[in-house]
Amino acid sequence: MADRFHVTSELTPGLLTLRGPEAHHLSVSRIRVGESVTLFRGDGWEYPATVVEISRRDVTLDVTEGRLHSREAAHRVVACVALPKGDRAQFLVEKLTELGVAELIVLETVRTVVHPGEAKVEKLQRYVIEASKQCGRNTLMSVRGPLRWEQALVEPTLPESRLIAHPDTIAHSGGPTSLPSGAFAFAVGPEGGFTDAEVQAAQAAGWLPIGLGPRILRIETAALVLAAHLG
Ligand code: SAM
């Protein structure tokens, strides 16, 4: 796969000037004038392009006809997750992107300790772009939130099938292999877990509790297990 660069401007065949961090990334890479790269905006399309000129500030590319190339998962999966701390949030976002999750909703629950502001959510979106460049995804995973648990429970844009991962669950304790297929939303709680009231509210709203085995998994492990099985 040719090296990939994300652009925010409209992409049409012809000459394009790339500026900012992506131009810098290209200019410090091993890519030379005359070589091919791939450009994408995150809307499902990709555009082969040839490097025409590399300067200190920008890069000129000759863009050819775009093609719609889906590398999405077979089913729409929405991950509702209370973020883990620090680098583990970056790891989570990168891996959910690689696994083809359509949307990450950052959860605010009673025991949530990571409360991301707008700047943090923007940073998470940057991780989505970097992971999409690496894994070849042309559609960006959207990152939304933080959303309070009560709102997430009744969020109308979620797929109808909804799972809440909870360690004390006896039903489905055989693990995720028994899961049905199709579009799904799943929720993973914070380090302190969901409260009993939160689990009960989820059940009342039609969410299915699911156990992931006898060991307590970290937030990112639980989310990735579910994303891998549901996608
Ligand atoms: N002591 C907390 C509890 O009992 O819920 C542990 C929380 S765990 C570190 C963080 C989240 O990962 C949980 O809220 C749950 O959503 C998910 N999780 C971790 N291990 C799990 C398991 N074995 N089964 C189902 N969900 C699990």
Coordinates of N, CA and C and ligand atoms in Angstrom, one line a residue:
M1 N 0.8 -1.2 0.0 CA 0.0 0.0 0.0 C 0.9 1.3 0.0
A2 N 0.6 2.2 -0.9 CA 1.4 3.4 -1.0 C 1.2 4.2 0.3
D3 N 2.2 5.0 0.6 CA 2.1 5.9 1.8 C 0.9 6.8 1.7
R4 N 0.2 7.0 2.8 CA -1.1 7.6 2.8 C -1.0 8.9 3.6
F5 N -1.7 9.9 3.1 CA -1.7 11.3 3.7 C -3.2 11.8 3.8
H6 N -3.5 12.4 4.9 CA -4.9 12.8 5.1 C -5.0 14.3 4.7
V7 N -6.0 14.6 3.9 CA -6.2 16.0 3.5 C -7.6 16.5 4.0
T8 N -7.7 17.8 4.3 CA -9.0 18.3 4.7 C -9.7 19.0 3.6
S9 N -9.0 19.4 2.6 CA -9.6 20.2 1.4 C -10.2 19.3 0.4
E10 N -11.0 19.9 -0.4 CA -11.7 19.1 -1.5 C -10.6 18.4 -2.4
L11 N -10.9 17.2 -2.8 CA -9.9 16.5 -3.7 C -10.5 16.3 -5.1
T12 N -9.8 16.8 -6.0 CA -10.2 16.7 -7.4 C -8.9 16.4 -8.3
P13 N -9.1 15.8 -9.4 CA -7.9 15.5 -10.2 C -7.2 16.8 -10.6
G14 N -5.8 16.8 -10.6 CA -5.0 18.0 -10.9 C -4.0 18.3 -9.8
L15 N -3.4 19.5 -9.8 CA -2.4 19.8 -8.9 C -3.0 20.3 -7.5
L16 N -2.4 19.8 -6.5 CA -2.8 20.1 -5.1 C -1.6 20.5 -4.3
T17 N -1.7 21.6 -3.5 CA -0.6 21.9 -2.6 C -1.0 21.5 -1.2
L18 N -0.2 20.6 -0.6 CA -0.4 20.1 0.7 C 0.4 20.9 1.7
R19 N -0.2 21.4 2.8 CA 0.5 22.2 3.8 C 0.3 21.6 5.2
G20 N 0.9 22.2 6.2 CA 0.7 21.8 7.6 C 1.4 20.5 7.9
P21 N 0.9 19.8 9.0 CA 1.6 18.6 9.5 C 1.7 17.5 8.5
E22 N 0.7 17.3 7.6 CA 0.8 16.2 6.6 C 1.9 16.5 5.6
A23 N 2.1 17.8 5.2 CA 3.2 18.2 4.3 C 4.5 18.0 5.0
H24 N 4.6 18.3 6.2 CA 5.8 18.1 7.0 C 6.2 16.6 7.1
H25 N 5.1 15.9 7.4 CA 5.3 14.4 7.5 C 5.9 13.8 6.2
L26 N 5.3 14.3 5.1 CA 5.7 13.8 3.7 C 7.2 14.2 3.5
S27 N 7.5 15.5 3.8 CA 8.8 16.0 3.4 C 9.9 15.4 4.2
V28 N 9.6 14.9 5.5 CA 10.7 14.3 6.3 C 10.7 12.8 6.1
S29 N 9.8 12.3 5.2 CA 9.8 10.8 5.0 C 10.8 10.5 3.9
R30 N 10.9 9.2 3.5 CA 11.8 8.8 2.5 C 11.2 9.0 1.1
I31 N 10.0 9.6 1.0 CA 9.3 9.8 -0.3 C 10.0 10.9 -1.1
R32 N 10.2 10.6 -2.4 CA 10.9 11.6 -3.3 C 10.0 12.0 -4.4
V33 N 10.4 13.1 -5.1 CA 9.6 13.6 -6.2 C 9.5 12.5 -7.3
G34 N 8.3 12.3 -7.8 CA 8.0 11.3 -8.8 C 7.4 10.1 -8.3
E35 N 7.4 9.9 -6.9 CA 6.9 8.7 -6.3 C 5.4 8.9 -6.1
S36 N 4.7 7.7 -5.9 CA 3.2 7.7 -5.7 C 2.9 7.7 -4.2
V37 N 1.8 8.4 -3.9 CA 1.2 8.3 -2.5 C -0.3 8.2 -2.7
T38 N -1.0 8.0 -1.6 CA -2.4 8.0 -1.6 C -3.0 9.1 -0.7
L39 N -3.9 9.8 -1.2 CA -4.6 10.9 -0.3 C -6.0 10.4 0.0
F40 N -6.4 10.8 1.2 CA -7.8 10.5 1.6 C -8.3 11.6 2.5
R41 N -9.7 11.8 2.5 CA -10.3 12.8 3.3 C -11.0 12.2 4.5
G42 N -11.3 10.9 4.4 CA -12.0 10.2 5.5 C -13.5 10.0 5.1
D43 N -13.8 10.2 3.8 CA -15.2 10.0 3.4 C -15.4 8.8 2.6
G44 N -14.4 7.9 2.6 CA -14.6 6.6 1.9 C -13.8 6.5 0.6
W45 N -13.4 7.7 0.1 CA -12.7 7.8 -1.2 C -11.2 7.8 -0.9
E46 N -10.4 7.3 -1.9 CA -8.9 7.5 -1.9 C -8.5 8.0 -3.2
Y47 N -7.4 8.7 -3.3 CA -6.9 9.4 -4.5 C -5.4 9.1 -4.7
P48 N -5.1 8.3 -5.7 CA -3.6 8.2 -5.9 C -3.1 9.5 -6.4
A49 N -1.8 9.8 -6.0 CA -1.2 11.1 -6.4 C 0.3 10.9 -6.6
T50 N 0.9 11.8 -7.4 CA 2.3 11.7 -7.7 C 2.9 13.0 -7.1
V51 N 4.0 12.8 -6.4 CA 4.7 14.0 -5.8 C 5.4 14.7 -6.9
V52 N 5.1 16.0 -7.0 CA 5.7 16.9 -8.1 C 6.8 17.7 -7.5
E53 N 6.6 18.3 -6.3 CA 7.7 19.1 -5.7 C 7.6 19.1 -4.2
I54 N 8.7 19.1 -3.6 CA 8.8 19.1 -2.1 C 9.6 20.3 -1.7
S55 N 9.0 21.2 -0.9 CA 9.7 22.3 -0.4 C 9.6 22.3 1.1
R56 N 10.3 23.2 1.8 CA 10.3 23.2 3.3 C 8.9 23.3 3.9
R57 N 8.1 24.1 3.2 CA 6.7 24.4 3.8 C 5.6 23.6 3.2
D58 N 5.7 23.3 1.9 CA 4.6 22.6 1.3 C 5.0 21.5 0.3
V59 N 4.1 20.7 -0.1 CA 4.4 19.7 -1.1 C 3.3 19.8 -2.2
T60 N 3.8 19.8 -3.5 CA 2.8 19.8 -4.6 C 2.6 18.4 -5.1
L61 N 1.4 18.0 -5.3 CA 1.0 16.7 -5.8 C 0.1 16.8 -7.0
D62 N 0.3 15.8 -7.9 CA -0.6 15.7 -9.0 C -1.6 14.6 -8.7
V63 N -2.8 15.0 -8.4 CA -3.9 14.0 -8.0 C -4.6 13.4 -9.2
T64 N -4.8 12.1 -9.2 CA -5.5 11.4 -10.2 C -6.9 11.1 -9.8
E65 N -7.7 10.5 -10.6 CA -9.1 10.2 -10.4 C -9.3 9.4 -9.0
G66 N -10.2 9.8 -8.2 CA -10.5 9.1 -6.9 C -11.2 7.8 -7.2
R67 N -11.1 6.9 -6.2 CA -11.9 5.7 -6.2 C -12.5 5.5 -4.8
L68 N -13.8 4.9 -4.8 CA -14.4 4.6 -3.6 C -13.9 3.2 -3.1
H69 N -13.2 3.2 -2.0 CA -12.6 1.9 -1.6 C -12.9 1.7 -0.1
S70 N -13.8 0.8 0.1 CA -14.2 0.6 1.5 C -13.4 -0.5 2.2
R71 N -12.8 -0.2 3.3 CA -12.1 -1.2 4.1 C -12.8 -1.3 5.5
E72 N -14.1 -1.0 5.5 CA -14.9 -1.0 6.7 C -15.3 -2.4 7.2
A73 N -15.7 -2.5 8.4 CA -16.1 -3.8 9.0 C -17.4 -4.2 8.4
A74 N -17.7 -5.5 8.5 CA -18.9 -6.1 7.9 C -20.2 -5.4 8.5
H75 N -20.1 -5.1 9.8 CA -21.3 -4.5 10.5 C -20.9 -3.2 11.2
R76 N -21.9 -2.3 11.3 CA -21.6 -1.1 12.0 C -21.5 -1.4 13.5
V77 N -20.4 -1.0 14.1 CA -20.1 -1.2 15.5 C -19.9 0.1 16.2
V78 N -20.6 0.4 17.2 CA -20.4 1.7 18.0 C -19.9 1.3 19.3
A79 N -18.7 1.9 19.7 CA -18.1 1.6 21.0 C -18.4 2.8 21.9
C80 N -19.1 2.5 23.1 CA -19.3 3.5 24.1 C -18.4 3.2 25.2
V81 N -17.4 4.0 25.5 CA -16.4 3.6 26.4 C -16.0 4.8 27.4
A82 N -15.9 4.4 28.7 CA -15.3 5.4 29.6 C -13.8 5.3 29.4
L83 N -13.2 6.5 29.1 CA -11.8 6.4 28.6 C -10.8 6.0 29.7
P84 N -9.8 5.2 29.4 CA -8.8 4.9 30.4 C -7.8 6.1 30.4
K85 N -6.8 6.1 31.3 CA -5.9 7.2 31.5 C -4.8 7.2 30.4
G86 N -4.3 8.4 30.1 CA -3.1 8.6 29.4 C -2.9 7.9 28.1
D87 N -1.8 7.2 27.9 CA -1.4 6.6 26.7 C -2.4 5.4 26.4
R88 N -3.1 4.9 27.4 CA -4.0 3.8 27.1 C -5.2 4.3 26.3
A89 N -5.6 5.6 26.4 CA -6.6 6.1 25.6 C -6.2 6.1 24.1
Q90 N -5.0 6.5 23.9 CA -4.4 6.6 22.5 C -4.4 5.2 22.0
F91 N -3.9 4.2 22.8 CA -3.9 2.8 22.3 C -5.3 2.3 21.9
L92 N -6.3 2.6 22.8 CA -7.7 2.2 22.6 C -8.2 2.8 21.3
V93 N -8.0 4.1 21.0 CA -8.5 4.7 19.8 C -7.8 4.1 18.6
E94 N -6.5 3.9 18.6 CA -5.8 3.4 17.5 C -6.3 2.0 17.1
K95 N -6.5 1.2 18.2 CA -6.9 -0.2 17.9 C -8.4 -0.3 17.5
L96 N -9.2 0.5 18.0 CA -10.6 0.5 17.6 C -10.7 1.0 16.1
T97 N -9.9 1.9 15.8 CA -9.8 2.3 14.3 C -9.4 1.2 13.5
E98 N -8.3 0.5 13.9 CA -7.8 -0.6 13.1 C -8.9 -1.7 12.9
L99 N -9.7 -1.9 14.0 CA -10.7 -3.0 14.0 C -12.0 -2.6 13.2
G100 N -12.0 -1.4 12.7 CA -13.1 -0.9 11.9 C -14.3 -0.4 12.6
V101 N -14.2 -0.1 13.9 CA -15.3 0.5 14.6 C -15.8 1.8 14.0
A102 N -17.1 1.9 13.8 CA -17.6 3.1 13.1 C -17.6 4.4 13.9
E103 N -17.8 4.2 15.2 CA -17.9 5.4 16.1 C -17.5 5.1 17.5
L104 N -16.8 6.0 18.1 CA -16.5 5.9 19.5 C -17.2 7.0 20.3
I105 N -18.0 6.6 21.2 CA -18.7 7.6 22.1 C -18.0 7.5 23.4
V106 N -17.4 8.7 23.9 CA -16.8 8.7 25.1 C -17.8 8.9 26.2
L107 N -17.8 8.0 27.2 CA -18.8 7.9 28.2 C -18.5 8.7 29.5
E108 N -19.4 9.3 30.1 CA -19.3 9.9 31.4 C -20.2 9.0 32.3
T109 N -19.6 8.3 33.2 CA -20.4 7.5 34.2 C -20.2 8.0 35.6
V110 N -20.9 7.3 36.5 CA -20.7 7.8 37.9 C -19.3 7.6 38.4
R111 N -18.6 6.6 38.0 CA -17.2 6.3 38.5 C -16.1 6.7 37.5
T112 N -16.5 7.5 36.4 CA -15.6 7.9 35.4 C -14.5 8.8 36.1
V113 N -13.2 8.6 35.8 CA -12.2 9.5 36.3 C -11.5 10.3 35.3
V114 N -11.7 9.9 34.0 CA -11.1 10.7 32.9 C -12.2 11.5 32.3
H115 N -12.1 12.8 32.4 CA -13.2 13.7 31.8 C -12.6 14.5 30.7
P116 N -12.6 14.0 29.5 CA -12.0 14.8 28.4 C -12.7 16.0 28.0
G117 N -12.0 17.1 27.8 CA -12.6 18.3 27.2 C -12.5 18.3 25.7
E118 N -12.9 19.4 25.1 CA -12.9 19.5 23.6 C -11.5 19.2 23.0
A119 N -10.5 19.7 23.7 CA -9.1 19.6 23.1 C -8.7 18.1 23.1
K120 N -9.1 17.4 24.2 CA -8.7 16.0 24.3 C -9.5 15.2 23.2
V121 N -10.8 15.5 23.0 CA -11.5 14.8 21.9 C -10.9 15.1 20.6
E122 N -10.4 16.3 20.4 CA -9.7 16.6 19.1 C -8.5 15.8 18.9
K123 N -7.8 15.7 20.1 CA -6.5 14.9 20.0 C -6.8 13.4 19.7
L124 N -7.9 12.9 20.2 CA -8.3 11.5 19.9 C -8.6 11.4 18.4
Q125 N -9.2 12.5 17.8 CA -9.5 12.4 16.4 C -8.2 12.4 15.6
R126 N -7.2 13.0 16.1 CA -5.9 13.0 15.4 C -5.3 11.6 15.5
Y127 N -5.5 10.8 16.6 CA -5.1 9.4 16.6 C -5.8 8.6 15.6
V128 N -7.1 8.9 15.4 CA -7.9 8.2 14.4 C -7.3 8.4 13.0
I129 N -6.9 9.6 12.7 CA -6.3 9.9 11.4 C -5.0 9.1 11.2
E130 N -4.1 9.2 12.3 CA -2.8 8.5 12.2 C -3.0 7.0 12.0
A131 N -4.0 6.4 12.7 CA -4.2 5.0 12.6 C -4.8 4.6 11.2
S132 N -5.7 5.5 10.7 CA -6.3 5.3 9.4 C -5.2 5.3 8.3
K133 N -4.3 6.2 8.4 CA -3.2 6.3 7.5 C -2.4 5.0 7.4
Q134 N -2.2 4.4 8.6 CA -1.4 3.2 8.7 C -2.2 2.0 8.3
C135 N -3.5 1.9 8.6 CA -4.2 0.6 8.3 C -5.0 0.7 7.0
G136 N -5.0 1.8 6.4 CA -5.7 1.9 5.0 C -7.1 2.2 5.0
R137 N -7.6 2.6 6.2 CA -9.1 2.9 6.3 C -9.3 4.2 5.6
N138 N -10.4 4.3 4.8 CA -10.7 5.5 4.1 C -11.8 6.3 4.7
T139 N -12.5 5.6 5.6 CA -13.6 6.3 6.4 C -13.1 6.5 7.8
L140 N -13.2 7.7 8.3 CA -12.7 7.9 9.7 C -13.7 7.5 10.7
M141 N -13.2 6.8 11.7 CA -14.0 6.5 12.9 C -14.4 7.9 13.5
S142 N -15.7 8.1 13.8 CA -16.0 9.4 14.4 C -15.8 9.2 15.9
V143 N -15.4 10.3 16.6 CA -15.3 10.3 18.0 C -16.2 11.4 18.6
R144 N -17.0 11.1 19.5 CA -18.1 12.0 20.0 C -18.1 11.9 21.5
G145 N -18.5 13.0 22.1 CA -18.7 13.0 23.6 C -17.9 14.1 24.3
P146 N -17.8 14.0 25.6 CA -18.4 13.0 26.4 C -19.9 13.0 26.5
L147 N -20.5 11.8 26.6 CA -22.0 11.7 26.7 C -22.3 11.0 28.1
R148 N -23.2 11.6 28.8 CA -23.6 11.0 30.1 C -24.3 9.7 29.8
W149 N -24.0 8.8 30.8 CA -24.6 7.4 30.6 C -26.1 7.4 30.4
E150 N -26.8 8.2 31.1 CA -28.3 8.2 30.9 C -28.6 8.6 29.5
Q151 N -27.8 9.5 28.9 CA -28.1 9.9 27.5 C -27.7 8.8 26.5
A152 N -26.6 8.2 26.8 CA -26.1 7.1 25.9 C -27.1 6.0 25.8
L153 N -27.7 5.7 27.0 CA -28.7 4.6 27.0 C -29.8 4.8 26.0
V154 N -30.2 6.0 25.8 CA -31.4 6.2 24.9 C -31.0 6.9 23.6
E155 N -29.6 7.0 23.3 CA -29.1 7.7 22.1 C -29.8 7.0 20.9
P156 N -30.5 7.8 20.1 CA -31.3 7.3 19.0 C -30.4 6.8 17.8
T157 N -29.2 7.3 17.7 CA -28.4 6.9 16.5 C -27.7 5.6 16.7
L158 N -27.8 5.0 17.9 CA -27.1 3.7 18.1 C -27.8 2.6 17.4
P159 N -27.1 1.5 17.0 CA -27.8 0.4 16.5 C -28.7 -0.2 17.5
E160 N -29.7 -0.9 17.1 CA -30.7 -1.4 18.0 C -30.2 -2.5 19.0
S161 N -29.3 -3.3 18.6 CA -28.7 -4.3 19.5 C -27.6 -3.6 20.3
R162 N -27.8 -3.7 21.7 CA -26.9 -3.0 22.6 C -26.4 -3.9 23.7
L163 N -25.1 -3.9 23.9 CA -24.6 -4.7 25.0 C -23.8 -3.9 26.0
I164 N -23.9 -4.3 27.3 CA -23.2 -3.6 28.3 C -22.3 -4.7 28.9
A165 N -20.9 -4.4 28.9 CA -20.0 -5.4 29.4 C -19.9 -5.2 30.9
H166 N -20.2 -6.3 31.7 CA -20.2 -6.2 33.1 C -19.7 -7.5 33.7
P167 N -18.7 -7.4 34.5 CA -18.0 -8.6 35.0 C -18.9 -9.6 35.8
D168 N -19.9 -9.1 36.5 CA -20.8 -10.0 37.3 C -21.8 -10.7 36.5
T169 N -21.8 -10.5 35.2 CA -22.9 -11.1 34.4 C -22.8 -12.6 34.3
I170 N -23.9 -13.3 34.6 CA -23.9 -14.7 34.5 C -24.3 -15.1 33.1
A171 N -25.4 -14.4 32.6 CA -25.8 -14.7 31.2 C -24.6 -14.4 30.3
H172 N -24.4 -15.2 29.2 CA -23.4 -15.0 28.3 C -22.0 -15.2 28.9
S173 N -21.9 -15.8 30.1 CA -20.6 -15.9 30.7 C -19.6 -16.8 29.9
G174 N -20.2 -17.5 28.9 CA -19.3 -18.3 28.1 C -18.4 -17.5 27.2
G175 N -18.6 -16.2 27.2 CA -17.7 -15.3 26.4 C -18.4 -14.8 25.2
P176 N -17.7 -14.0 24.4 CA -18.3 -13.3 23.3 C -18.5 -14.2 22.1
T177 N -18.0 -15.4 22.1 CA -18.2 -16.3 20.9 C -19.7 -16.6 20.7
S178 N -20.5 -16.4 21.8 CA -21.9 -16.8 21.6 C -22.7 -15.6 21.1
L179 N -22.1 -14.5 20.8 CA -22.8 -13.3 20.4 C -23.4 -13.5 19.0
P180 N -24.6 -12.9 18.8 CA -25.2 -12.9 17.5 C -24.5 -11.9 16.6
S181 N -24.7 -12.0 15.3 CA -24.0 -11.0 14.4 C -24.9 -9.9 14.0
G182 N -24.3 -8.9 13.4 CA -25.1 -7.7 12.9 C -24.6 -6.4 13.6
A183 N -25.3 -5.3 13.3 CA -24.9 -4.0 13.8 C -25.1 -4.0 15.3
F184 N -24.1 -3.5 16.1 CA -24.1 -3.5 17.5 C -23.6 -2.2 18.1
A185 N -24.1 -1.8 19.3 CA -23.4 -0.9 20.2 C -23.0 -1.7 21.4
F186 N -21.8 -1.3 21.9 CA -21.4 -1.9 23.2 C -20.9 -0.9 24.2
A187 N -21.0 -1.1 25.4 CA -20.6 -0.1 26.4 C -19.6 -0.8 27.4
V188 N -18.5 -0.1 27.7 CA -17.5 -0.6 28.6 C -17.3 0.5 29.6
G189 N -17.3 0.1 30.9 CA -17.3 1.1 32.0 C -15.9 1.5 32.4
P190 N -15.8 2.4 33.4 CA -14.5 2.9 33.8 C -13.8 1.9 34.7
E191 N -12.6 2.3 35.2 CA -11.8 1.4 36.1 C -12.6 0.9 37.3
G192 N -13.4 1.7 37.8 CA -14.2 1.3 39.0 C -15.5 0.5 38.6
G193 N -15.7 0.4 37.3 CA -16.9 -0.4 36.8 C -18.2 0.5 36.8
F194 N -19.2 -0.1 36.2 CA -20.5 0.5 36.2 C -21.1 0.3 37.6
T195 N -21.9 1.2 38.1 CA -22.6 1.0 39.4 C -23.8 0.0 39.1
D196 N -24.3 -0.6 40.2 CA -25.5 -1.5 40.0 C -26.6 -0.7 39.4
A197 N -26.8 0.5 39.8 CA -27.9 1.3 39.3 C -27.7 1.6 37.8
E198 N -26.5 1.8 37.4 CA -26.2 2.0 35.9 C -26.5 0.7 35.1
V199 N -26.2 -0.4 35.7 CA -26.4 -1.7 35.0 C -28.0 -1.9 34.9
Q200 N -28.6 -1.6 36.0 CA -30.1 -1.8 36.0 C -30.8 -0.9 35.0
A201 N -30.3 0.4 35.0 CA -30.9 1.3 34.0 C -30.7 0.9 32.6
A202 N -29.5 0.3 32.3 CA -29.2 -0.2 31.0 C -30.2 -1.3 30.6
Q203 N -30.3 -2.2 31.6 CA -31.2 -3.4 31.3 C -32.7 -2.9 31.0
A204 N -33.1 -1.9 31.9 CA -34.4 -1.4 31.7 C -34.6 -0.7 30.3
A205 N -33.5 -0.2 29.8 CA -33.5 0.5 28.5 C -33.3 -0.5 27.3
G206 N -33.2 -1.8 27.7 CA -33.0 -2.8 26.6 C -31.6 -3.3 26.3
W207 N -30.6 -2.8 27.1 CA -29.3 -3.3 26.9 C -29.1 -4.6 27.5
L208 N -28.3 -5.5 26.8 CA -28.1 -6.8 27.2 C -26.7 -6.9 28.0
P209 N -26.7 -7.3 29.3 CA -25.4 -7.4 30.0 C -24.6 -8.6 29.4
I210 N -23.3 -8.4 29.3 CA -22.5 -9.5 28.8 C -21.3 -9.7 29.6
G211 N -20.9 -10.9 30.0 CA -19.7 -11.2 30.7 C -18.6 -11.6 29.7
L212 N -17.4 -11.3 30.0 CA -16.3 -11.6 29.0 C -15.3 -12.6 29.7
G213 N -15.8 -13.4 30.6 CA -15.0 -14.4 31.2 C -14.7 -14.1 32.6
P214 N -13.9 -15.0 33.3 CA -13.8 -14.9 34.8 C -12.7 -13.9 35.2
R215 N -11.9 -13.3 34.3 CA -10.9 -12.3 34.8 C -11.4 -10.9 34.5
I216 N -11.0 -10.0 35.3 CA -11.3 -8.6 35.2 C -10.4 -8.0 34.1
L217 N -10.9 -7.5 33.0 CA -10.1 -6.9 31.9 C -10.0 -5.4 32.1
R218 N -8.9 -4.9 31.6 CA -8.8 -3.4 31.6 C -9.8 -2.9 30.6
I219 N -10.1 -1.6 30.7 CA -11.1 -1.0 29.8 C -10.8 -1.3 28.4
E220 N -9.5 -1.0 28.0 CA -9.2 -1.2 26.5 C -9.2 -2.6 26.1
T221 N -8.9 -3.6 27.0 CA -8.9 -5.0 26.6 C -10.4 -5.4 26.4
A222 N -11.3 -5.0 27.3 CA -12.7 -5.4 27.1 C -13.2 -4.8 25.8
A223 N -12.9 -3.5 25.6 CA -13.4 -2.8 24.4 C -12.9 -3.5 23.1
L224 N -11.6 -3.9 23.1 CA -11.1 -4.5 21.9 C -11.6 -5.9 21.7
V225 N -11.8 -6.7 22.8 CA -12.4 -8.0 22.6 C -13.8 -7.9 21.9
L226 N -14.6 -6.9 22.4 CA -15.9 -6.8 21.8 C -15.9 -6.3 20.4
A227 N -15.0 -5.3 20.1 CA -14.9 -4.8 18.8 C -14.4 -5.9 17.8
A228 N -13.5 -6.7 18.2 CA -13.0 -7.7 17.3 C -14.1 -8.8 17.0
H229 N -14.9 -9.1 18.1 CA -15.9 -10.2 17.8 C -17.1 -9.6 17.1
L230 N -17.5 -8.4 17.4 CA -18.7 -7.8 16.8 C -18.5 -7.3 15.4
G231 N -17.3 -6.9 15.1 CA -17.0 -6.3 13.8 C -16.9 -7.4 12.7
Ligands
SAM1 N1 -14.1 -3.7 39.5 C1 -14.7 -3.2 38.3 C2 -16.0 -4.0 38.1 O1 -16.3 -4.9 38.8 O2 -16.8 -3.6 37.2 C3 -13.8 -3.5 37.1 C4 -13.9 -2.6 36.0 S1 -13.1 -3.0 34.5 C5 -11.5 -2.5 34.9 C6 -13.6 -1.8 33.4 C7 -14.8 -2.3 32.5 O3 -14.3 -3.3 31.7 C8 -16.0 -2.8 33.2 O4 -16.8 -1.8 33.7 C9 -16.6 -3.7 32.2 O5 -17.4 -2.9 31.3 C10 -15.4 -4.2 31.4 N2 -15.0 -5.5 31.9 C11 -13.8 -5.9 32.4 N3 -13.7 -7.2 32.6 C12 -14.9 -7.7 32.3 C13 -15.4 -9.0 32.3 N4 -14.8 -10.1 32.7 N5 -16.7 -9.2 31.8 C14 -17.4 -8.1 31.3 N6 -17.0 -6.9 31.3 C15 -15.7 -6.6 31.8

